């Protein structure tokens, strides 16, 4: 610039060294100063990778790394098996009509139609238009949660304190994954938490407690229409939604050999 | 190793007690609330005038809506910060930082004290008031996932080498803005210069303890992604924490004709006139 303006001497700021750590990458190792949250240790965590819960030809089989996001379209009639590989790993999940994403999963419609607060085998996962998106055709957990919502940077500061603002959270994962499909903040609604335990006690007390799942436990969802599935493999470090030990998930989509027992009543 | 043994979370009441027991801690990177409680309040600023105080994590992002006339200062305590920055008119976010105009209108490619950060609508979003670094960049923008995958072998936003664009997309989403609303950005504290043949010469940082201070000429949405400059030549992904403070007092006004910088050049004078005209019409 040709101009000169007042440039007062500013207080020197305290200087500190930048800590670095070494992280595994697909290509090897990377030295980075980014504070990445804890994840499971291979040699201390029992993993069960499981199999599809219904017989049929596998058309997609992918692993979701701890703390990561995932998305995929399950075509009408196909079945998505989600495997809780490390046990008690919350798979935060949102569903959308793959053709018209304004139609998306609705927790209240799902619960009101079935007159029950928990998701179990036979639960029809309904949209905000009351239509069936997917049906739970098999499930190895006593009950699955759709009340507890997703963790976020912002709500974590309410629950634990402002010191956790830079912890990773599920809403961050939903934003990252949703952006790949043209979805933004207003598209993130109340979600499902596969393998997470949120009891509602007699006096109304409600919260995330130790899970009822175990390594290799599964849930199977049949798509009633082409359904876009978003997953956040919950990176939470402050509550038991993942046993304080983020582990992988496995997502398997198959074409079932036979008609499944539970028919959507849409 | 699992931390579950350190927690008792078998019932709702136990889980609640466990969560509440985590309160009151501090982190090397966090917002300070209220802002007046900042442990790093600038010496020349009254703590009770602070409206934003935060240390941004390496590889982290932050965002804030600032009132017109707010001063905000970015500090690089380690000499390793790189504050990729986007500005939007908070009232009409289709008006946003335009890097081309920011370089072209002042006839100056390199950001420094007095440089206006212009929108594409002929107005000044913010003015750089002071600068003790002199190492900034408006050419290279921020990193993308494709670039970081090439440079570092990984680019996941939750991983050790997040890309600036992916952080901007998340920050923008929190103001109702989508990926198409993330334009080219400027970056502070890591500089490049253009050589005679057009190649970028890496100047990097001017060291620990530098700062830039800006004034919001309009109500602003400020997005900041603190990630390495895309031309940072090191094989390691190194970025330091970034300190942010903003404050407002009766003296912290947007630029007016009473300020010397208002008449710094005929172009910038007209940009300030446009800005004041807009503010006046809107009753700001
Ligand atoms: Zn979560």
Coordinates of C-alpha atoms and ligand atoms in Angstrom, one line a residue:
Chain A
X1 CA 0.0 0.0 0.0
X2 CA 1.1 3.5 -0.6
X3 CA -0.5 4.7 2.6
X4 CA 0.9 4.7 6.0
X5 CA -1.3 4.3 8.9
X6 CA -0.8 4.1 12.6
X7 CA 0.8 0.8 13.5
X8 CA 1.1 0.8 17.2
X9 CA 3.5 -1.6 18.8
X10 CA 1.5 -4.6 19.9
X11 CA 2.1 -6.7 22.9
X12 CA 4.3 -9.7 22.1
X13 CA 2.3 -12.8 22.6
X14 CA 3.5 -15.6 24.7
X15 CA 5.4 -18.1 22.5
X16 CA 5.0 -21.8 22.9
X17 CA 6.3 -24.8 20.9
X18 CA 4.0 -26.7 18.6
X19 CA 3.6 -30.3 19.7
X20 CA 3.5 -32.9 17.0
X21 CA 2.6 -36.5 16.9
X22 CA 2.9 -39.3 14.4
X23 CA -0.3 -40.7 12.8
X24 CA -0.9 -43.7 10.6
X25 CA -2.1 -42.9 7.1
X26 CA -3.1 -45.1 4.2
X27 CA 0.4 -44.5 2.8
X28 CA 2.4 -44.8 5.9
X29 CA 2.9 -42.2 8.6
X30 CA 2.4 -38.5 8.9
X31 CA 3.8 -36.2 11.5
X32 CA 1.1 -33.7 12.4
X33 CA 0.4 -31.1 15.0
X34 CA -3.3 -31.6 14.8
X35 CA -4.8 -32.9 18.1
X36 CA -6.7 -36.0 16.9
X37 CA -8.9 -37.7 19.4
X38 CA -8.3 -41.1 20.9
X39 CA -9.2 -44.3 19.1
X40 CA -9.0 -48.0 19.9
X41 CA -5.7 -49.8 20.3
X42 CA -5.5 -52.8 18.0
X43 CA -4.0 -55.1 20.6
X44 CA -6.4 -54.2 23.4
X45 CA -9.7 -54.3 21.6
X46 CA -11.6 -57.4 20.5
X47 CA -13.1 -57.0 17.1
X48 CA -15.7 -59.1 15.4
X49 CA -16.3 -58.2 11.8
X50 CA -19.4 -60.4 11.4
X51 CA -21.4 -61.3 8.3
X52 CA -24.6 -60.2 6.6
X53 CA -27.6 -60.8 8.9
X54 CA -29.7 -62.0 6.0
X55 CA -28.7 -64.4 3.2
X56 CA -28.1 -63.0 -0.2
X57 CA -25.6 -61.6 -2.7
X58 CA -23.4 -58.9 -1.2
X59 CA -23.4 -55.8 -3.4
X60 CA -21.3 -53.5 -1.1
X61 CA -19.1 -54.2 1.9
X62 CA -17.2 -51.3 3.5
X63 CA -15.6 -50.5 6.8
X64 CA -16.1 -47.2 8.6
X65 CA -13.0 -46.2 10.5
X66 CA -13.4 -45.1 14.1
X67 CA -14.5 -41.4 14.2
X68 CA -15.2 -41.3 10.5
X69 CA -18.3 -40.6 8.4
X70 CA -19.9 -42.8 5.7
X71 CA -22.7 -42.6 3.3
X72 CA -24.3 -44.8 0.7
X73 CA -27.6 -45.5 -1.2
X74 CA -29.5 -48.7 -0.4
X75 CA -31.8 -49.5 -3.2
X76 CA -35.4 -50.5 -2.6
X77 CA -35.5 -54.2 -1.5
X78 CA -31.8 -54.3 -0.6
X79 CA -30.8 -55.0 3.0
X80 CA -28.1 -53.0 4.9
X81 CA -26.4 -54.9 7.7
X82 CA -24.5 -52.7 10.2
X83 CA -22.0 -54.6 12.3
X84 CA -20.9 -53.2 15.7
X85 CA -17.4 -54.5 15.2
X86 CA -15.8 -53.4 18.5
X87 CA -19.0 -53.5 20.6
X88 CA -21.0 -50.6 22.0
X89 CA -20.0 -48.2 19.2
X90 CA -22.7 -45.7 18.4
X91 CA -23.4 -45.5 14.7
X92 CA -25.3 -42.2 14.5
X93 CA -27.5 -42.5 11.4
X94 CA -29.7 -40.3 9.2
X95 CA -31.9 -41.5 6.3
X96 CA -33.2 -39.6 3.3
X97 CA -35.3 -40.4 0.3
X98 CA -32.4 -40.8 -2.2
X99 CA -34.4 -39.0 -5.0
X100 CA -35.9 -36.2 -2.9
X101 CA -33.9 -35.5 0.2
X102 CA -36.5 -33.1 1.6
X103 CA -38.1 -36.3 2.7
X104 CA -36.0 -37.7 5.5
X105 CA -36.0 -39.8 8.6
X106 CA -38.4 -38.6 11.3
X107 CA -37.9 -39.9 14.8
X108 CA -41.3 -38.7 16.0
X109 CA -43.2 -40.3 13.1
X110 CA -41.3 -43.5 13.6
X111 CA -42.1 -43.6 17.3
X112 CA -45.7 -42.4 17.2
X113 CA -46.7 -44.8 14.4
X114 CA -45.4 -47.8 16.4
X115 CA -46.5 -46.4 19.8
X116 CA -43.2 -47.2 21.4
X117 CA -40.1 -45.1 22.3
X118 CA -37.5 -47.7 21.2
X119 CA -36.4 -49.2 17.9
X120 CA -36.6 -53.0 17.7
X121 CA -37.0 -55.7 15.1
X122 CA -40.1 -54.8 13.0
X123 CA -39.8 -51.1 13.6
X124 CA -40.5 -49.2 10.4
X125 CA -38.2 -46.2 10.1
X126 CA -40.5 -43.5 8.8
X127 CA -40.0 -40.2 7.0
X128 CA -41.3 -36.8 7.8
X129 CA -44.1 -37.6 5.4
X130 CA -45.0 -40.7 7.5
X131 CA -43.8 -43.1 4.8
X132 CA -41.6 -46.1 5.2
X133 CA -37.9 -45.5 4.4
X134 CA -36.5 -48.7 5.9
X135 CA -37.7 -51.6 8.1
X136 CA -35.6 -53.2 10.8
X137 CA -35.8 -56.8 9.6
X138 CA -33.4 -58.2 12.2
X139 CA -31.6 -56.9 15.3
X140 CA -29.3 -58.4 17.9
X141 CA -29.7 -55.7 20.5
X142 CA -32.6 -55.5 23.1
X143 CA -33.4 -52.0 21.9
X144 CA -31.9 -49.4 19.7
X145 CA -32.0 -45.6 20.3
X146 CA -33.5 -42.7 18.4
X147 CA -34.0 -40.3 21.3
X148 CA -30.4 -39.4 22.3
X149 CA -29.6 -37.4 19.1
X150 CA -26.1 -36.7 17.9
X151 CA -23.2 -35.2 19.7
X152 CA -21.7 -32.0 18.4
X153 CA -18.9 -29.6 19.2
X154 CA -21.5 -27.2 20.5
X155 CA -23.6 -29.5 22.6
X156 CA -20.5 -31.1 24.0
X157 CA -19.6 -27.7 25.5
X158 CA -22.9 -27.7 27.3
X159 CA -22.5 -31.3 28.6
X160 CA -18.8 -31.3 29.6
X161 CA -17.5 -27.7 29.4
X162 CA -15.9 -25.3 26.9
X163 CA -12.6 -27.2 27.0
X164 CA -14.1 -29.8 24.6
X165 CA -15.0 -27.4 21.8
X166 CA -12.3 -28.8 19.6
X167 CA -13.2 -32.4 20.1
X168 CA -14.7 -34.1 17.0
X169 CA -18.4 -34.7 17.0
X170 CA -21.1 -36.5 15.0
X171 CA -22.7 -33.3 13.7
X172 CA -19.3 -32.5 12.2
X173 CA -19.4 -35.9 10.5
X174 CA -23.0 -35.4 9.3
X175 CA -22.0 -32.0 7.8
X176 CA -19.0 -33.5 6.0
X177 CA -20.9 -36.4 4.7
X178 CA -24.1 -34.5 3.9
X179 CA -22.1 -31.9 1.9
X180 CA -21.2 -34.7 -0.6
X181 CA -25.0 -35.0 -1.3
X182 CA -26.0 -31.4 -1.3
X183 CA -27.2 -31.5 2.3
X184 CA -26.5 -28.8 4.8
X185 CA -27.3 -27.7 8.3
X186 CA -31.0 -27.6 7.9
X187 CA -31.0 -31.2 6.7
X188 CA -29.6 -32.6 10.0
X189 CA -32.5 -33.8 12.0
X190 CA -33.0 -36.0 15.0
X191 CA -31.2 -39.3 14.2
X192 CA -30.9 -42.9 15.1
X193 CA -28.1 -44.2 17.2
X194 CA -27.4 -47.8 16.4
X195 CA -25.9 -49.8 19.3
X196 CA -26.3 -46.9 21.8
X197 CA -28.3 -47.3 25.0
X198 CA -30.6 -44.4 26.1
X199 CA -33.0 -45.7 28.8
X200 CA -36.0 -43.6 29.8
X201 CA -36.6 -44.3 33.5
X202 CA -39.9 -44.1 35.4
X203 CA -39.3 -40.7 36.7
X204 CA -38.4 -39.4 33.2
X205 CA -34.6 -39.5 33.8
X206 CA -33.0 -40.1 30.4
X207 CA -29.4 -40.3 29.3
X208 CA -26.7 -42.3 27.6
X209 CA -25.5 -45.2 29.7
X210 CA -23.3 -48.2 29.2
X211 CA -24.3 -50.1 26.1
X212 CA -26.0 -53.5 25.7
X213 CA -24.2 -54.4 22.6
X214 CA -21.0 -56.4 22.1
X215 CA -18.4 -57.1 19.4
X216 CA -20.1 -58.5 16.2
X217 CA -23.7 -57.5 17.2
X218 CA -25.7 -56.5 14.1
X219 CA -28.8 -54.8 12.9
X220 CA -30.4 -55.3 9.4
X221 CA -32.4 -52.7 7.6
X222 CA -34.4 -53.3 4.4
X223 CA -34.9 -50.3 2.2
X224 CA -38.5 -49.8 1.2
X225 CA -37.5 -47.0 -1.2
X226 CA -34.1 -46.0 -2.5
X227 CA -32.6 -44.6 0.7
X228 CA -29.5 -42.4 1.3
X229 CA -27.9 -43.5 4.5
X230 CA -25.5 -41.2 6.4
X231 CA -23.4 -42.6 9.2
X232 CA -21.3 -40.9 11.8
X233 CA -19.1 -43.4 13.6
X234 CA -19.3 -41.5 16.9
X235 CA -16.0 -40.0 18.0
X236 CA -17.2 -39.0 21.4
X237 CA -14.5 -39.1 24.2
X238 CA -16.7 -38.0 27.1
X239 CA -19.6 -40.5 27.4
X240 CA -20.2 -44.3 27.1
X241 CA -21.9 -44.1 23.7
X242 CA -18.8 -45.9 22.4
X243 CA -17.4 -47.3 25.6
X244 CA -14.9 -44.4 25.6
X245 CA -13.2 -46.4 22.9
X246 CA -14.1 -45.5 19.2
X247 CA -14.0 -48.6 17.1
X248 CA -14.9 -49.5 13.5
X249 CA -18.3 -50.3 11.9
X250 CA -18.9 -52.5 9.0
X251 CA -21.6 -51.7 6.4
X252 CA -22.8 -54.5 4.2
X253 CA -25.5 -54.1 1.5
X254 CA -27.0 -57.3 0.1
X255 CA -29.7 -58.5 -2.2
X256 CA -31.8 -60.8 0.0
X257 CA -32.4 -64.3 -1.4
X258 CA -35.9 -64.5 0.0
X259 CA -38.7 -62.2 1.0
X260 CA -38.2 -61.1 4.5
X261 CA -40.8 -61.6 7.2
X262 CA -41.5 -58.0 8.1
X263 CA -43.6 -56.1 5.6
X264 CA -43.8 -52.4 5.7
X265 CA -47.3 -51.2 6.2
X266 CA -46.9 -47.9 4.3
Chain B
X1 CA -6.4 -48.2 25.7
X2 CA -10.0 -47.9 26.6
X3 CA -10.9 -45.2 29.2
X4 CA -14.2 -46.9 30.2
X5 CA -12.6 -48.1 33.5
X6 CA -12.2 -44.5 34.5
X7 CA -15.9 -43.8 34.2
X8 CA -19.0 -45.1 36.1
X9 CA -21.9 -44.8 33.6
X10 CA -24.1 -47.7 34.2
X11 CA -27.2 -45.7 35.2
X12 CA -28.6 -42.4 34.1
X13 CA -27.7 -40.7 37.4
X14 CA -24.2 -42.2 37.4
X15 CA -23.7 -41.1 33.7
X16 CA -24.9 -37.6 34.6
X17 CA -22.5 -37.4 37.6
X18 CA -19.7 -38.6 35.4
X19 CA -20.5 -36.0 32.7
X20 CA -20.8 -33.2 35.2
X21 CA -17.5 -34.2 36.9
X22 CA -15.7 -33.2 33.6
X23 CA -16.7 -29.5 33.9
X24 CA -14.3 -26.7 34.7
X25 CA -11.3 -28.1 32.8
X26 CA -9.2 -26.0 30.5
X27 CA -7.7 -26.9 27.2
X28 CA -4.9 -25.4 25.1
X29 CA -7.5 -24.6 22.5
X30 CA -10.9 -23.5 23.5
X31 CA -13.3 -20.5 23.5
X32 CA -13.1 -18.4 26.7
X33 CA -16.6 -17.5 28.1
X34 CA -17.3 -14.9 28.9
X35 CA -14.8 -13.4 26.6
X36 CA -13.7 -11.0 29.3
X37 CA -12.3 -14.1 31.1
X38 CA -9.7 -14.6 28.4
X39 CA -6.3 -15.5 29.9
X40 CA -4.7 -13.9 26.8
X41 CA -6.5 -10.5 26.7
X42 CA -4.4 -8.1 24.7
X43 CA -2.6 -5.7 26.9
X44 CA -4.0 -2.6 25.2
X45 CA -7.6 -3.9 25.3
X46 CA -10.0 -3.6 28.3
X47 CA -11.1 -7.1 29.2
X48 CA -14.7 -6.1 29.7
X49 CA -14.9 -4.9 26.1
X50 CA -14.0 -8.3 24.6
X51 CA -16.8 -10.0 22.6
X52 CA -14.8 -13.0 21.3
X53 CA -11.8 -14.7 22.9
X54 CA -10.7 -18.1 21.7
X55 CA -7.6 -20.2 20.9
X56 CA -8.2 -22.1 17.7
X57 CA -6.7 -25.6 17.7
X58 CA -4.1 -26.6 15.1
X59 CA -6.2 -28.0 12.2
X60 CA -9.4 -26.4 13.8
X61 CA -11.9 -23.8 12.6
X62 CA -13.9 -21.2 14.2
X63 CA -16.6 -18.7 13.2
X64 CA -18.4 -15.7 14.6
X65 CA -20.9 -13.0 13.7
X66 CA -19.4 -9.6 14.5
X67 CA -21.1 -6.3 14.9
X68 CA -20.1 -3.4 12.6
X69 CA -17.2 -1.5 14.1
X70 CA -15.8 -4.5 16.0
X71 CA -12.0 -4.7 16.2
X72 CA -10.6 -8.2 15.9
X73 CA -7.1 -9.4 16.3
X74 CA -5.5 -12.6 15.2
X75 CA -2.3 -13.6 17.0
X76 CA 0.2 -16.3 16.1
X77 CA 1.8 -17.3 19.4
X78 CA 4.1 -20.0 17.8
X79 CA 4.9 -18.7 14.4
X80 CA 3.1 -21.7 12.9
X81 CA -0.5 -20.5 12.7
X82 CA -2.1 -20.0 9.3
X83 CA -5.4 -18.2 9.6
X84 CA -7.4 -18.9 6.4
X85 CA -10.1 -16.3 6.5
X86 CA -13.5 -15.7 4.8
X87 CA -15.8 -12.7 5.4
X88 CA -19.4 -12.3 4.5
X89 CA -21.9 -9.4 5.0
X90 CA -23.9 -11.0 7.9
X91 CA -27.0 -9.2 6.7
X92 CA -26.8 -10.4 3.1
X93 CA -24.2 -13.2 2.9
X94 CA -24.3 -13.3 -0.9
X95 CA -22.0 -10.3 -0.4
X96 CA -18.7 -11.9 0.5
X97 CA -14.9 -11.6 0.3
X98 CA -13.7 -11.2 -3.2
X99 CA -10.0 -11.9 -3.4
X100 CA -9.6 -10.5 -6.9
X101 CA -11.0 -7.2 -6.0
X102 CA -9.1 -7.2 -2.8
X103 CA -5.9 -7.3 -4.8
X104 CA -6.9 -5.4 -7.9
X105 CA -8.8 -2.4 -6.5
X106 CA -5.9 -1.2 -4.2
X107 CA -3.4 -2.0 -6.9
X108 CA -1.6 -4.2 -4.4
X109 CA -1.2 -8.0 -4.2
X110 CA 0.2 -8.3 -0.8
X111 CA -1.9 -7.8 2.3
X112 CA -0.7 -5.5 5.0
X113 CA -1.6 -2.6 7.3
X114 CA -4.2 -0.4 5.6
X115 CA -5.3 -3.0 3.1
X116 CA -9.1 -3.2 2.6
X117 CA -10.7 -6.7 2.3
X118 CA -13.3 -6.0 -0.4
X119 CA -16.5 -7.8 -1.3
X120 CA -17.5 -8.3 -4.9
X121 CA -20.1 -5.5 -4.4
X122 CA -17.7 -2.6 -4.2
X123 CA -17.7 -2.3 -0.5
X124 CA -15.1 -2.9 2.3
X125 CA -15.9 -5.8 4.6
X126 CA -13.0 -5.2 6.9
X127 CA -9.8 -3.2 6.9
X128 CA -6.4 -4.4 8.2
X129 CA -5.4 -1.8 10.7
X130 CA -2.1 -3.2 12.0
X131 CA 0.2 -6.0 11.0
X132 CA 3.4 -7.1 12.6
X133 CA 3.8 -10.2 10.5
X134 CA 3.8 -9.0 6.9
X135 CA 3.6 -12.7 5.7
X136 CA 0.2 -13.2 4.3
X137 CA -1.3 -14.5 1.1
X138 CA -4.2 -13.8 -1.2
X139 CA -3.1 -16.0 -4.2
X140 CA -3.2 -19.6 -3.1
X141 CA -6.4 -19.8 -1.1
X142 CA -6.7 -22.7 1.3
X143 CA -6.1 -26.4 0.9
X144 CA -8.6 -29.0 -0.6
X145 CA -8.9 -32.6 0.3
X146 CA -7.4 -33.5 -3.1
X147 CA -4.4 -31.4 -2.4
X148 CA -3.9 -32.7 1.1
X149 CA -4.3 -36.3 0.0
X150 CA -1.5 -35.6 -2.5
X151 CA 0.7 -33.7 0.0
X152 CA 0.2 -35.7 3.2
X153 CA -1.4 -39.0 2.1
X154 CA -4.6 -38.2 4.0
X155 CA -7.2 -35.4 4.2
X156 CA -10.0 -36.6 6.4
X157 CA -11.6 -33.6 8.2
X158 CA -11.4 -35.6 11.5
X159 CA -7.8 -36.8 10.8
X160 CA -4.3 -35.4 11.2
X161 CA -4.3 -33.4 7.9
X162 CA -7.7 -31.7 7.5
X163 CA -8.1 -29.5 4.4
X164 CA -9.1 -25.9 4.9
X165 CA -11.9 -26.0 2.4
X166 CA -13.6 -28.9 4.3
X167 CA -13.4 -26.9 7.5
X168 CA -14.8 -23.9 5.7
X169 CA -17.7 -26.0 4.5
X170 CA -18.6 -27.0 8.0
X171 CA -18.2 -23.5 9.4
X172 CA -20.3 -22.1 6.6
X173 CA -23.0 -24.6 7.2
X174 CA -23.4 -23.2 10.7
X175 CA -24.6 -20.0 9.1
X176 CA -26.9 -21.6 6.6
X177 CA -24.4 -21.4 3.8
X178 CA -23.5 -24.3 1.5
X179 CA -20.4 -25.5 -0.2
X180 CA -21.1 -23.2 -3.2
X181 CA -20.9 -20.3 -0.7
X182 CA -17.2 -21.0 0.0
X183 CA -15.2 -18.6 -2.2
X184 CA -11.4 -18.1 -2.4
X185 CA -10.0 -17.1 0.9
X186 CA -7.0 -15.1 2.2
X187 CA -4.6 -16.4 4.7
X188 CA -2.6 -14.7 7.5
X189 CA 0.9 -15.5 9.0
X190 CA 2.3 -17.6 6.2
X191 CA 3.4 -15.7 3.1
X192 CA 4.3 -16.2 -0.5
X193 CA 5.7 -13.8 -3.0
X194 CA 5.4 -14.0 -6.8
X195 CA 8.8 -14.3 -8.6
X196 CA 9.5 -12.7 -11.9
X197 CA 8.6 -15.9 -13.8
X198 CA 5.3 -16.2 -11.9
X199 CA 6.5 -18.9 -9.5
X200 CA 5.6 -18.6 -5.9
X201 CA 8.5 -18.1 -3.5
X202 CA 7.8 -19.4 -0.1
X203 CA 8.4 -16.9 2.6
X204 CA 6.5 -18.7 5.4
X205 CA 6.2 -17.2 8.8
X206 CA 8.0 -14.1 10.2
X207 CA 8.2 -15.8 13.6
X208 CA 6.3 -16.3 16.8
X209 CA 4.3 -13.5 18.4
X210 CA 3.0 -11.6 15.4
X211 CA -0.5 -10.3 15.0
X212 CA -2.9 -8.6 12.6
X213 CA -5.8 -6.4 13.7
X214 CA -8.8 -5.6 11.6
X215 CA -12.0 -3.6 11.9
X216 CA -15.4 -4.8 10.7
X217 CA -16.7 -2.2 8.3
X218 CA -20.1 -4.1 8.1
X219 CA -21.7 -6.7 10.3
X220 CA -19.6 -9.8 9.4
X221 CA -19.8 -13.5 9.4
X222 CA -16.1 -14.4 10.0
X223 CA -15.0 -18.0 9.1
X224 CA -11.4 -19.0 10.0
X225 CA -9.7 -22.3 9.2
X226 CA -6.3 -22.8 10.9
X227 CA -4.5 -25.2 8.6
X228 CA -1.1 -25.2 6.8
X229 CA -0.7 -23.0 3.8
X230 CA -1.1 -25.1 0.6
X231 CA 2.5 -24.1 -0.4
X232 CA 4.0 -24.9 3.0
X233 CA 7.0 -27.0 1.8
X234 CA 7.4 -29.2 4.8
X235 CA 6.5 -32.9 4.6
X236 CA 5.0 -32.7 8.0
X237 CA 1.5 -31.2 8.6
X238 CA 2.5 -28.4 11.0
X239 CA 0.2 -25.7 12.1
X240 CA 0.2 -23.9 15.5
X241 CA -2.7 -22.6 17.6
X242 CA -4.3 -19.3 16.6
X243 CA -5.5 -16.7 19.1
X244 CA -8.5 -14.6 18.3
X245 CA -9.8 -11.6 20.3
X246 CA -12.5 -9.2 19.3
X247 CA -13.8 -6.1 21.2
X248 CA -16.0 -3.2 20.9
X249 CA -15.8 0.2 22.6
X250 CA -17.2 3.7 21.8
X251 CA -13.9 4.3 20.0
X252 CA -13.9 1.1 17.8
X253 CA -15.8 2.5 14.9
X254 CA -15.9 1.5 11.2
X255 CA -13.8 3.7 9.0
X256 CA -15.1 7.2 8.5
X257 CA -13.9 10.3 6.6
X258 CA -12.2 11.3 9.8
X259 CA -9.8 8.4 9.5
X260 CA -6.6 9.0 7.4
X261 CA -7.1 5.6 5.7
X262 CA -10.5 6.7 4.3
X263 CA -8.6 8.8 1.7
X264 CA -5.7 6.4 1.2
X265 CA -6.5 6.2 -2.5
X266 CA -9.3 7.3 -4.8
X267 CA -10.4 3.7 -5.2
X268 CA -10.5 2.9 -1.5
X269 CA -12.2 6.2 -0.8
X270 CA -15.1 5.2 -3.1
X271 CA -15.2 1.8 -1.5
X272 CA -15.6 3.3 1.9
X273 CA -18.2 5.7 0.5
X274 CA -20.2 2.8 -0.8
X275 CA -19.9 1.0 2.5
X276 CA -21.1 4.0 4.5
X277 CA -23.9 4.5 2.0
X278 CA -25.1 0.9 2.4
X279 CA -24.9 1.2 6.2
X280 CA -26.7 4.5 6.3
X281 CA -29.6 3.2 4.1
X282 CA -29.9 0.1 6.3
X283 CA -30.0 2.2 9.4
X284 CA -26.8 0.6 10.8
Ligands
LIG1 ZN1 -21.5 -38.8 18.5

